[in-house]
JSON list of N, CA and C in Angstrom, two decimals:
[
{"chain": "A", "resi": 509, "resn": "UNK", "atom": "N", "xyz": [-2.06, 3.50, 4.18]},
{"chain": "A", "resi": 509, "resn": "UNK", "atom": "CA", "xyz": [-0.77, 3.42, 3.55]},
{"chain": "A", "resi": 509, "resn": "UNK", "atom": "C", "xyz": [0.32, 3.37, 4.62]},
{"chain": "A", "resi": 510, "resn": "UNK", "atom": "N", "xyz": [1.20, 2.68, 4.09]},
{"chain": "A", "resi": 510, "resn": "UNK", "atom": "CA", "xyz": [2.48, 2.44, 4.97]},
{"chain": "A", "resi": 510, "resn": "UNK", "atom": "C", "xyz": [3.57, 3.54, 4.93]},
{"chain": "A", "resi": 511, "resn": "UNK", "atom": "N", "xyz": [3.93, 3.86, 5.98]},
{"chain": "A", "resi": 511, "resn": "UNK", "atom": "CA", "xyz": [4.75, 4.94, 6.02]},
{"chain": "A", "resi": 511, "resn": "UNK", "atom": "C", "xyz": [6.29, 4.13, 5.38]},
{"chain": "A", "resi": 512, "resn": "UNK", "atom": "N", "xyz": [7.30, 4.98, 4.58]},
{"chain": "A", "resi": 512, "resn": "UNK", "atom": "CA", "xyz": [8.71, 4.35, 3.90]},
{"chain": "A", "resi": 512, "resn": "UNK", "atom": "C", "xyz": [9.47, 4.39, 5.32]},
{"chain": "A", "resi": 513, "resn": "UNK", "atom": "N", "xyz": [9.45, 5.44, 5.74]},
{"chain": "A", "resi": 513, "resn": "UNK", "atom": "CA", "xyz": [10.47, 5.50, 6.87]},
{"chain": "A", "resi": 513, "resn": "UNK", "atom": "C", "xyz": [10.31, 4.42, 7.73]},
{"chain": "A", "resi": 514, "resn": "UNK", "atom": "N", "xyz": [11.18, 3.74, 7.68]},
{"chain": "A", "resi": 514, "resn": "UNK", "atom": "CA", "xyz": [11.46, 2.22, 8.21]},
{"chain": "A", "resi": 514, "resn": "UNK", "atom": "C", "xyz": [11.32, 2.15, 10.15]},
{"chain": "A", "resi": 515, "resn": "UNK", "atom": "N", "xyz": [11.65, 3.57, 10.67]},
{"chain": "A", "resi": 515, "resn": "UNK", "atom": "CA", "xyz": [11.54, 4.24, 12.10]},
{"chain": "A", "resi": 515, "resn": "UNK", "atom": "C", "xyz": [10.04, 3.72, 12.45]},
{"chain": "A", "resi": 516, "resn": "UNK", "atom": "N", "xyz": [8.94, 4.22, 11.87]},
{"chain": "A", "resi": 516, "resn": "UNK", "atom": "CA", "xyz": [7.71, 4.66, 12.12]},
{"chain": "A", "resi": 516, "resn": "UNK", "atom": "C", "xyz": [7.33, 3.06, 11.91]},
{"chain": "A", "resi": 517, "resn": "UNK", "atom": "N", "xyz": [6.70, 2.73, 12.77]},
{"chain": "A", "resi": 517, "resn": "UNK", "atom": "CA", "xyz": [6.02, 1.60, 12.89]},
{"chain": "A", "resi": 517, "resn": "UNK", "atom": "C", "xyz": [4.41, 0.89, 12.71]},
{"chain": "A", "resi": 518, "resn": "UNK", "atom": "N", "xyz": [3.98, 1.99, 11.93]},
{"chain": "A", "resi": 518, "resn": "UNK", "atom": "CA", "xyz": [2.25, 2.13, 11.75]},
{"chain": "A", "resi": 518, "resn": "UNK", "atom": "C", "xyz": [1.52, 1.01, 11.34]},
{"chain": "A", "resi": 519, "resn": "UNK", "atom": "N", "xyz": [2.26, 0.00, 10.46]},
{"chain": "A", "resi": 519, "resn": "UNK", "atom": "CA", "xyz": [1.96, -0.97, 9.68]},
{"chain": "A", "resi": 519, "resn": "UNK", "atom": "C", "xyz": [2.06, -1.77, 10.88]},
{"chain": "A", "resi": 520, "resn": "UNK", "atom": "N", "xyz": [2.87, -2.33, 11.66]},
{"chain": "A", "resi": 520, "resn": "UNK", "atom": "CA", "xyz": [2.84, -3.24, 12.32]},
{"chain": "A", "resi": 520, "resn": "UNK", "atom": "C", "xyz": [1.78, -2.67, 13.81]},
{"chain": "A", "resi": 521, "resn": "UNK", "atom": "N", "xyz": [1.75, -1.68, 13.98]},
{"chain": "A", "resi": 521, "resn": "UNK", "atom": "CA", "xyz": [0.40, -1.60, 15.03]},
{"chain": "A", "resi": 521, "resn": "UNK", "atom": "C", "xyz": [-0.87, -1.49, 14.30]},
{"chain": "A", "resi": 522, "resn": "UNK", "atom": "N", "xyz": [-1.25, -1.30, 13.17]},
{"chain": "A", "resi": 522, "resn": "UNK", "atom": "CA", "xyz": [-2.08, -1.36, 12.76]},
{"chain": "A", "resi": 522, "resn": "UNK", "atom": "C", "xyz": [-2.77, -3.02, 12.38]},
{"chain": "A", "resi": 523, "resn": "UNK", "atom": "N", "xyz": [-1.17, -3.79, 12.38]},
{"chain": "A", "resi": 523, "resn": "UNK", "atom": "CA", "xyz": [-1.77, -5.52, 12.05]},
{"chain": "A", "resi": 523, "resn": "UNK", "atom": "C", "xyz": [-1.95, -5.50, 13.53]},
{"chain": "A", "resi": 524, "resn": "UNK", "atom": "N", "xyz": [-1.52, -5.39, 14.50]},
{"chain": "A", "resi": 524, "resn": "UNK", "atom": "CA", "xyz": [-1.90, -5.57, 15.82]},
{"chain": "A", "resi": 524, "resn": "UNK", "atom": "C", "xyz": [-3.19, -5.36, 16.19]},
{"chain": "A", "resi": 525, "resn": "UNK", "atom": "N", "xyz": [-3.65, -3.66, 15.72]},
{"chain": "A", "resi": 525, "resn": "UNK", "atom": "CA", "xyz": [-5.12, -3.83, 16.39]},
{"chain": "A", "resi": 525, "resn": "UNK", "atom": "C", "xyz": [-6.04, -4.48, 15.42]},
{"chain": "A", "resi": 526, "resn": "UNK", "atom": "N", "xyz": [-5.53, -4.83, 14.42]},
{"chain": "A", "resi": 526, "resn": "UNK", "atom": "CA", "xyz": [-6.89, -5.90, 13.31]},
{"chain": "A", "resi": 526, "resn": "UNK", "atom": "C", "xyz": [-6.75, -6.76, 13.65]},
{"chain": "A", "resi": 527, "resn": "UNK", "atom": "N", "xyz": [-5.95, -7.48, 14.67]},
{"chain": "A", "resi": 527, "resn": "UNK", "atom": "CA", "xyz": [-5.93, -9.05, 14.82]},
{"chain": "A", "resi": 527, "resn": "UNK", "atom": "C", "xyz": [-6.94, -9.25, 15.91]},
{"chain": "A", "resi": 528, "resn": "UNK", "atom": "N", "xyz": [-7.70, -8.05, 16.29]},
{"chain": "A", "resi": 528, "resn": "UNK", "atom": "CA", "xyz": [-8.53, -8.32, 17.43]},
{"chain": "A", "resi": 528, "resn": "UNK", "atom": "C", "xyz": [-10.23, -8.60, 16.84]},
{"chain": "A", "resi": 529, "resn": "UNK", "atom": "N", "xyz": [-9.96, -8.64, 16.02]},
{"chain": "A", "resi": 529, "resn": "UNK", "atom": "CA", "xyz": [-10.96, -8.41, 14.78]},
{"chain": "A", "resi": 529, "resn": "UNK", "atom": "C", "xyz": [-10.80, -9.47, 13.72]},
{"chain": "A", "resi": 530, "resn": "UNK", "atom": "N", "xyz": [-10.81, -10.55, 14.01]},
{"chain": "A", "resi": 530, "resn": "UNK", "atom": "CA", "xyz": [-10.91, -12.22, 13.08]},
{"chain": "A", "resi": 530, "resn": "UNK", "atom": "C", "xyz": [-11.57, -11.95, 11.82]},
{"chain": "A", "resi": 531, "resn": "UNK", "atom": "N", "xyz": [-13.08, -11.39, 12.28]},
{"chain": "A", "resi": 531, "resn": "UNK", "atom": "CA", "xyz": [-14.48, -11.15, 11.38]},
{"chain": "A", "resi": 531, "resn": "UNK", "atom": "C", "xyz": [-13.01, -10.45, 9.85]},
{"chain": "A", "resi": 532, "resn": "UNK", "atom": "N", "xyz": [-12.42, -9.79, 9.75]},
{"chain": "A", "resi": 532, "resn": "UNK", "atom": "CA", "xyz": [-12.00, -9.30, 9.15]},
{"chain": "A", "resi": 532, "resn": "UNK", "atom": "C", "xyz": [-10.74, -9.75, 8.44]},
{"chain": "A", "resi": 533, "resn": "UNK", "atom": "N", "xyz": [-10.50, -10.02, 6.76]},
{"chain": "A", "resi": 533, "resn": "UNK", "atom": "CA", "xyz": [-9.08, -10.62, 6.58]},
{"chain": "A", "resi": 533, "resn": "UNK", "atom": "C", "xyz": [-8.46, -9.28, 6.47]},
{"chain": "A", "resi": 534, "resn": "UNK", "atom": "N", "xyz": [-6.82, -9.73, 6.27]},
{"chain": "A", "resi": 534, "resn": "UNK", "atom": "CA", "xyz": [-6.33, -8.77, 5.70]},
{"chain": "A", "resi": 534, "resn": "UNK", "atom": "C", "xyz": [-5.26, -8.81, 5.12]},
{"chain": "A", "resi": 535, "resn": "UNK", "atom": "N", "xyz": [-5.36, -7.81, 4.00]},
{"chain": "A", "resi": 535, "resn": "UNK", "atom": "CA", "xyz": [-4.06, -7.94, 3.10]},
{"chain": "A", "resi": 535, "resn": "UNK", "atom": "C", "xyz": [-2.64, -8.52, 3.33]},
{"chain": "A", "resi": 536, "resn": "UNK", "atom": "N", "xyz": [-1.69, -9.05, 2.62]},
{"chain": "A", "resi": 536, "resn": "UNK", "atom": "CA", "xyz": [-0.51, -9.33, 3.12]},
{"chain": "A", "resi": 536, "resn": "UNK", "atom": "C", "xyz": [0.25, -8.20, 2.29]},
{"chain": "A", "resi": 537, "resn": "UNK", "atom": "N", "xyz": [0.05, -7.58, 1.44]},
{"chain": "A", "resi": 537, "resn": "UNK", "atom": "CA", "xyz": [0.72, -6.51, 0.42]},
{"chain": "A", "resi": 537, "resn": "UNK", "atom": "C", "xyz": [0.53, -5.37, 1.60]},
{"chain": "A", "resi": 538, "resn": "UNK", "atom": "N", "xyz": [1.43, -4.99, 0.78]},
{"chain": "A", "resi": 538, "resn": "UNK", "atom": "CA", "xyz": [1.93, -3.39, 2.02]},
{"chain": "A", "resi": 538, "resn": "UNK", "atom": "C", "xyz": [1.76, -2.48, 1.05]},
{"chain": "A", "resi": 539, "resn": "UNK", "atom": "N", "xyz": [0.88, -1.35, 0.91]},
{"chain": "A", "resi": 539, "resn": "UNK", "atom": "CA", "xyz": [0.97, -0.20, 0.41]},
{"chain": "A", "resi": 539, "resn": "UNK", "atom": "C", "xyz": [1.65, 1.04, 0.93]},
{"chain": "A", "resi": 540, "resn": "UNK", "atom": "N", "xyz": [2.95, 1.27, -0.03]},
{"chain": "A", "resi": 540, "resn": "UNK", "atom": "CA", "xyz": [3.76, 2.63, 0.80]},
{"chain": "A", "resi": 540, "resn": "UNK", "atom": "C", "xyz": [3.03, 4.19, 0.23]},
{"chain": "A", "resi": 541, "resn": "UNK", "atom": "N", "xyz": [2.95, 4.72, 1.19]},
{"chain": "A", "resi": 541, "resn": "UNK", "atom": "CA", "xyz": [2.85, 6.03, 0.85]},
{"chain": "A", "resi": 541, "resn": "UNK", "atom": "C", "xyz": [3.91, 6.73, 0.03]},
{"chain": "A", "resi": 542, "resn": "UNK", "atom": "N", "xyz": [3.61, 7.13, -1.61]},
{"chain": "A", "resi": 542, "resn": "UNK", "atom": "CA", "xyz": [4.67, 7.05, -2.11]},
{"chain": "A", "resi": 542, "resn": "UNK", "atom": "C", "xyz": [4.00, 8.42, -3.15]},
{"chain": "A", "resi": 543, "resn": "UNK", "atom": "N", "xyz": [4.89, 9.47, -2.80]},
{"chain": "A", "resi": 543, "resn": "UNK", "atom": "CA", "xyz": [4.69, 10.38, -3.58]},
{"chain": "A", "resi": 543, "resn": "UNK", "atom": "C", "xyz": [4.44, 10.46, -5.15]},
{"chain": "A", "resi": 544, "resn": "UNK", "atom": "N", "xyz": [4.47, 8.99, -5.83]},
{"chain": "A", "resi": 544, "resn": "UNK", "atom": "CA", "xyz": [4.47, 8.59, -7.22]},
{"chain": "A", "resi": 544, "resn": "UNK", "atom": "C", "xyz": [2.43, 8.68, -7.13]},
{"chain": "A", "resi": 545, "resn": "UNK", "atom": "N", "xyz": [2.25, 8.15, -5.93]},
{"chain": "A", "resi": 545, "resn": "UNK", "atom": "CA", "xyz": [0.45, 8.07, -6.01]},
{"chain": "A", "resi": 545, "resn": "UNK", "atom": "C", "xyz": [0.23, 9.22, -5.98]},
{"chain": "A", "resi": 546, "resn": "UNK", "atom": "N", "xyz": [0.58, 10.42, -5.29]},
{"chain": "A", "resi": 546, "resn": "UNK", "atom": "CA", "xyz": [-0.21, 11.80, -5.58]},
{"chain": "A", "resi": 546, "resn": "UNK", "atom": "C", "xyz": [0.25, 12.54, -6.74]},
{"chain": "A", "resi": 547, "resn": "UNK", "atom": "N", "xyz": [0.91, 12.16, -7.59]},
{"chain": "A", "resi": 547, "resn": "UNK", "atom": "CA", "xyz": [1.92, 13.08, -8.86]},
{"chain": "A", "resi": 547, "resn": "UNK", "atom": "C", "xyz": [0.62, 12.70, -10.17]},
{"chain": "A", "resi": 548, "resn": "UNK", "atom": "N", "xyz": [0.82, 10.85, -9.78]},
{"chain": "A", "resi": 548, "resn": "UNK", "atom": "CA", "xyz": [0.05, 10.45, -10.61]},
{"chain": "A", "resi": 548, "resn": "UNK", "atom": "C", "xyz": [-1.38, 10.87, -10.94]},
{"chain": "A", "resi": 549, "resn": "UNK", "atom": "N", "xyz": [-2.45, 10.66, -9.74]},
{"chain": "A", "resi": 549, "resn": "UNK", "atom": "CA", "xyz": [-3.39, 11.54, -10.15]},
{"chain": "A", "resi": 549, "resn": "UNK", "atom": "C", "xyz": [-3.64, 12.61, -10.25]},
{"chain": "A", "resi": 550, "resn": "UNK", "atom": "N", "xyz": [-2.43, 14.12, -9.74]},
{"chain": "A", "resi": 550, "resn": "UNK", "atom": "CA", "xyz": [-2.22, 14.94, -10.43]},
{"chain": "A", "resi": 550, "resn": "UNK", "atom": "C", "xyz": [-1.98, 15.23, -11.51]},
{"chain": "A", "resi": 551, "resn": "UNK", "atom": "N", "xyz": [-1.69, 14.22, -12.05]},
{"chain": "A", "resi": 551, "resn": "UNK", "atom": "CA", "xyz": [-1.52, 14.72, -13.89]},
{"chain": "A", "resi": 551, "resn": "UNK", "atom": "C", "xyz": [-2.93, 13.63, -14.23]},
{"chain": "A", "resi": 552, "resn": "UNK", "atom": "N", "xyz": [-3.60, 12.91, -13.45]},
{"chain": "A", "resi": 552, "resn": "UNK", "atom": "CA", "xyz": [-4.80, 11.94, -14.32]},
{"chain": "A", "resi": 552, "resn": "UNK", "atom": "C", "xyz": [-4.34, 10.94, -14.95]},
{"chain": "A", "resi": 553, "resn": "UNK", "atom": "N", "xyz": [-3.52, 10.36, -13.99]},
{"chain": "A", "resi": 553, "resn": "UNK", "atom": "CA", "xyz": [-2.90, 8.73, -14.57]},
{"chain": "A", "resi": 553, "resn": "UNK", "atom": "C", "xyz": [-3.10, 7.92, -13.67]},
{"chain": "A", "resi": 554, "resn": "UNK", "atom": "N", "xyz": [-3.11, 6.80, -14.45]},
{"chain": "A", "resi": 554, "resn": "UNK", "atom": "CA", "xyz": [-2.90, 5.42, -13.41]},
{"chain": "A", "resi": 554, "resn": "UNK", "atom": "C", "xyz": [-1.67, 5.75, -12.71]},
{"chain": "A", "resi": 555, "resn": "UNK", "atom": "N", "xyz": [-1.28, 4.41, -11.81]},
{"chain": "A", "resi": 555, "resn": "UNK", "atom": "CA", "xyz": [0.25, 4.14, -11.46]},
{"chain": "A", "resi": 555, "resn": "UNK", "atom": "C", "xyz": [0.86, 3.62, -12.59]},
{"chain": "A", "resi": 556, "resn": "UNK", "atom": "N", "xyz": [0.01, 2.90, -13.47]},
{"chain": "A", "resi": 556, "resn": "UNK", "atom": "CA", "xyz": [0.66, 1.79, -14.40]},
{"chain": "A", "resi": 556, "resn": "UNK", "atom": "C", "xyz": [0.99, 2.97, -15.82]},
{"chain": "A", "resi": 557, "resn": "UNK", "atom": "N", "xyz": [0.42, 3.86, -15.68]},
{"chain": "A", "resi": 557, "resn": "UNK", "atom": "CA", "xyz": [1.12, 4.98, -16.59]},
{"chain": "A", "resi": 557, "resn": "UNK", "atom": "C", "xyz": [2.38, 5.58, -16.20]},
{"chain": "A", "resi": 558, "resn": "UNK", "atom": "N", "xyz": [2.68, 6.13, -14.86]},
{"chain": "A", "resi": 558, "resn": "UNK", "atom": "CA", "xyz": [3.80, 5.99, -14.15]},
{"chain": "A", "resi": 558, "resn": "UNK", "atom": "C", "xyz": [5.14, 5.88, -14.07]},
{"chain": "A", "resi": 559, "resn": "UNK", "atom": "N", "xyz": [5.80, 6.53, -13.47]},
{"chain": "A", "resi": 559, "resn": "UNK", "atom": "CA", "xyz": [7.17, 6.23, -13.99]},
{"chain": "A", "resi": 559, "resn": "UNK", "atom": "C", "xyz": [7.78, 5.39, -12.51]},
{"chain": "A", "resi": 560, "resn": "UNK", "atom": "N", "xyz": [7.01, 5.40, -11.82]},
{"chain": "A", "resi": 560, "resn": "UNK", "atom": "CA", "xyz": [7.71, 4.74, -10.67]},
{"chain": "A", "resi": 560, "resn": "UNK", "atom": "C", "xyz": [7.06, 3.62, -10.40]},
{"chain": "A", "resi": 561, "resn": "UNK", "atom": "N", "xyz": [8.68, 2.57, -10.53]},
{"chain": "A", "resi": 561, "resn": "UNK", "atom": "CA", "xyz": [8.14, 0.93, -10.76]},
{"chain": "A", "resi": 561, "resn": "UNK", "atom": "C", "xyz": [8.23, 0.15, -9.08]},
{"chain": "A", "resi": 562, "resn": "UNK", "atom": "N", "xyz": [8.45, 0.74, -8.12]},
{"chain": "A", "resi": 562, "resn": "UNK", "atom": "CA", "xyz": [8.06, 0.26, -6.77]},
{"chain": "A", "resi": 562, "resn": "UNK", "atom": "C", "xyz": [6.26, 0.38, -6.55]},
{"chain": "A", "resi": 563, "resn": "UNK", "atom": "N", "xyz": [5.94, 1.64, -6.92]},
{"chain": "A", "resi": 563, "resn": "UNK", "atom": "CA", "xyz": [4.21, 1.52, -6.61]},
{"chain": "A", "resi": 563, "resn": "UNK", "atom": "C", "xyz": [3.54, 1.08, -8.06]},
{"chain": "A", "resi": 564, "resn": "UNK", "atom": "N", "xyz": [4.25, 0.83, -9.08]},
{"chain": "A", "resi": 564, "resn": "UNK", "atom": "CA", "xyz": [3.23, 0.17, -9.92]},
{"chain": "A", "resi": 564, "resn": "UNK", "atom": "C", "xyz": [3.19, -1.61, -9.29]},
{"chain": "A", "resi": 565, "resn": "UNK", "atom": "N", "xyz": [4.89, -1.89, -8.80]},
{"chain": "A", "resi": 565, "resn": "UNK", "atom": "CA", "xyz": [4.64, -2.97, -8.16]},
{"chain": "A", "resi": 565, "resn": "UNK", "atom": "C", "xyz": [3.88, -3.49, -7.01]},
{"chain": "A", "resi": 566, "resn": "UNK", "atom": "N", "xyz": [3.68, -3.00, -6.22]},
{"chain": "A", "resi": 566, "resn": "UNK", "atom": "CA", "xyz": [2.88, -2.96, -4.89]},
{"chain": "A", "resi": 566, "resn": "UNK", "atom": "C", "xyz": [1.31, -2.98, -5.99]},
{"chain": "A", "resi": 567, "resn": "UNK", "atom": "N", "xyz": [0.73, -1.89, -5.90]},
{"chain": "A", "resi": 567, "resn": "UNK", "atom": "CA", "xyz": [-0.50, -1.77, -6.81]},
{"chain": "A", "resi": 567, "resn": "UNK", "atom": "C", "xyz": [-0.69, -3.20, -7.69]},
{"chain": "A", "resi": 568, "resn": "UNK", "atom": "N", "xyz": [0.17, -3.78, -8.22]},
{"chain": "A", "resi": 568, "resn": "UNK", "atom": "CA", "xyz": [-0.45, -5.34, -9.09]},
{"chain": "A", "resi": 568, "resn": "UNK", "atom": "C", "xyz": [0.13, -6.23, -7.87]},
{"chain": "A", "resi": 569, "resn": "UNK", "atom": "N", "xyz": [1.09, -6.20, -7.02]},
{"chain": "A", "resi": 569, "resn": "UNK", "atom": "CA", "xyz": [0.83, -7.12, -5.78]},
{"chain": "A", "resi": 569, "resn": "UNK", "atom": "C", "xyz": [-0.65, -7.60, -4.97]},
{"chain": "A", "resi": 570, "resn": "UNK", "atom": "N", "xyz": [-1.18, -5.94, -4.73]},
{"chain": "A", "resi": 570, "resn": "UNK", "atom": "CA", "xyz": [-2.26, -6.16, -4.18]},
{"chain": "A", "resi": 570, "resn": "UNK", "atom": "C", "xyz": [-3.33, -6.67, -5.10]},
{"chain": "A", "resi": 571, "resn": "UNK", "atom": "N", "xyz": [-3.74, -6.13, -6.31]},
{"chain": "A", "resi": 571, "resn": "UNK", "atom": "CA", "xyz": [-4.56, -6.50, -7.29]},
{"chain": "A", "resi": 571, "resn": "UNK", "atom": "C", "xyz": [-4.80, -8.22, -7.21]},
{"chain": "A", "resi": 572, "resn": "UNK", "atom": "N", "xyz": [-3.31, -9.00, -7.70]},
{"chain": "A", "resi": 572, "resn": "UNK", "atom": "CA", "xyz": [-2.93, -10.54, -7.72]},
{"chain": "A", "resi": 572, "resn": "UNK", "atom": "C", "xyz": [-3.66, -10.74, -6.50]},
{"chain": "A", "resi": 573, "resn": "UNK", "atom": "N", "xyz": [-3.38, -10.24, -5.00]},
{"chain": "A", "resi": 573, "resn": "UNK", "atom": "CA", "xyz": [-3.38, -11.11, -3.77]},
{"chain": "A", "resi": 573, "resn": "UNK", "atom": "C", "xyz": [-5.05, -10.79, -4.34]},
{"chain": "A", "resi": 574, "resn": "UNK", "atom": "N", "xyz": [-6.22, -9.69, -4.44]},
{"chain": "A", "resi": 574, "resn": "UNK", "atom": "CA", "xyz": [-7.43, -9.67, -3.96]},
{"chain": "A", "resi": 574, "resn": "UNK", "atom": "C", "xyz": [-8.12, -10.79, -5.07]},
{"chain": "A", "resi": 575, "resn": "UNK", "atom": "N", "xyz": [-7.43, -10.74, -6.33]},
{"chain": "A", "resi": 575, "resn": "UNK", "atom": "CA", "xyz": [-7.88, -11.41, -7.14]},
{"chain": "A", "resi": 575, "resn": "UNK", "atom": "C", "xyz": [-7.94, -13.05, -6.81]},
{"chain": "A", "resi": 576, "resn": "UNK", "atom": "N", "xyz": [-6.97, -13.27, -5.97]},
{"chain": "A", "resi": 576, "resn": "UNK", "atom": "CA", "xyz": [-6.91, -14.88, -5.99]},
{"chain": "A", "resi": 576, "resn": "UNK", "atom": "C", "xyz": [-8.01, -14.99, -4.71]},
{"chain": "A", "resi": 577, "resn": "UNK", "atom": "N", "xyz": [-8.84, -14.21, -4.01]},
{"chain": "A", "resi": 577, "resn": "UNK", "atom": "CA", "xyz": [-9.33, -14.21, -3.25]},
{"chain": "A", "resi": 577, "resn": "UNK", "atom": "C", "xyz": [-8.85, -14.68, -1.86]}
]
């Protein structure tokens, strides 16, 4: 997961060291670490039950991108 704080740069060193690594695709969707994902399965919900519409969006971003293969 991607850190929100825009400072922290994890996402972009992390595409850095996978690019050394071809054998492997990788996502273009960014998953944020978003306190809506741990609330949610604290109460035993989806995201899409959810009240927060940034990680239900991300979550069907990624879904669309894996689905189209």
């Amino acid at each position: 997961m991607c850190p929100t704080n825009p400072v922290i740069k994890e996402a972009d060193d992390a595409k850095e060291y996978l690019s050394d690594f071809p054998e492997f695709g990788m996502a273009t969707t960014l998953i944020y670490d978003r306190k809506a994902f741990r609330d949610c399965v604290a109460e035993g919900k989806s995201v899409f039950e959810w009240k927060d519409a940034k990680a239900k969006a991300e979550i069907s971003a990624l879904m669309e991108e894996v689905s189209r293969g």
